[in-house]
Amino acid sequence: MDAKANGTYIVYKTDKGMIVKEYANGEIEIVQNPGLVHE
């Protein structure tokens, strides 16, 4: 997976409709305000 190789994360929508970031280490962070802001 590219996220693991690059030390980044992937962003996706769960089955429950929540937007989350999943990091290469398995940590999942819920995105509270999924606007168009880039970090």
Short mmCIF file of C-alpha atoms in Angstrom, two decimals:
data_model
loop_
_atom_site.label_atom_id
_atom_site.label_comp_id
_atom_site.label_asym_id
_atom_site.label_seq_id
_atom_site.Cartn_x
_atom_site.Cartn_y
_atom_site.Cartn_z
CA MET A 1 0.00 0.00 0.00
CA ASP A 2 1.36 3.45 -0.89
CA ALA A 3 0.38 4.96 2.48
CA LYS A 4 2.50 2.40 4.30
CA ALA A 5 5.49 2.89 2.00
CA ASN A 6 5.30 6.69 2.25
CA GLY A 7 4.44 6.97 5.96
CA THR A 8 1.19 8.79 5.19
CA TYR A 9 -2.48 7.89 5.56
CA ILE A 10 -5.53 7.07 3.50
CA VAL A 11 -8.91 8.77 3.86
CA TYR A 12 -12.16 6.94 3.27
CA LYS A 13 -15.83 6.80 4.21
CA THR A 14 -16.89 3.97 6.51
CA ASP A 15 -20.05 1.89 6.16
CA LYS A 16 -21.58 4.16 8.82
CA GLY A 17 -20.89 7.26 6.71
CA MET A 18 -18.00 8.62 8.80
CA ILE A 19 -14.89 10.05 7.12
CA VAL A 20 -11.72 8.60 8.66
CA LYS A 21 -7.94 8.73 8.21
CA GLU A 22 -6.16 5.40 8.53
CA TYR A 23 -2.43 5.59 9.17
CA ALA A 24 0.15 2.97 8.20
CA ASN A 25 0.46 1.87 11.85
CA GLY A 26 -3.25 0.95 11.96
CA GLU A 27 -4.34 4.04 13.89
CA ILE A 28 -7.72 5.36 12.74
CA GLU A 29 -8.68 8.99 13.30
CA ILE A 30 -12.23 10.26 12.72
CA VAL A 31 -12.29 13.43 10.60
CA GLN A 32 -14.56 15.81 12.53
CA ASN A 33 -14.83 18.52 9.86
CA PRO A 34 -14.29 17.00 6.40
CA GLY A 35 -13.91 20.27 4.50
CA LEU A 36 -11.45 20.99 1.70
CA VAL A 37 -8.53 21.87 3.98
CA HIS A 38 -5.14 20.37 3.10
CA GLU A 39 -2.62 19.74 5.87
#
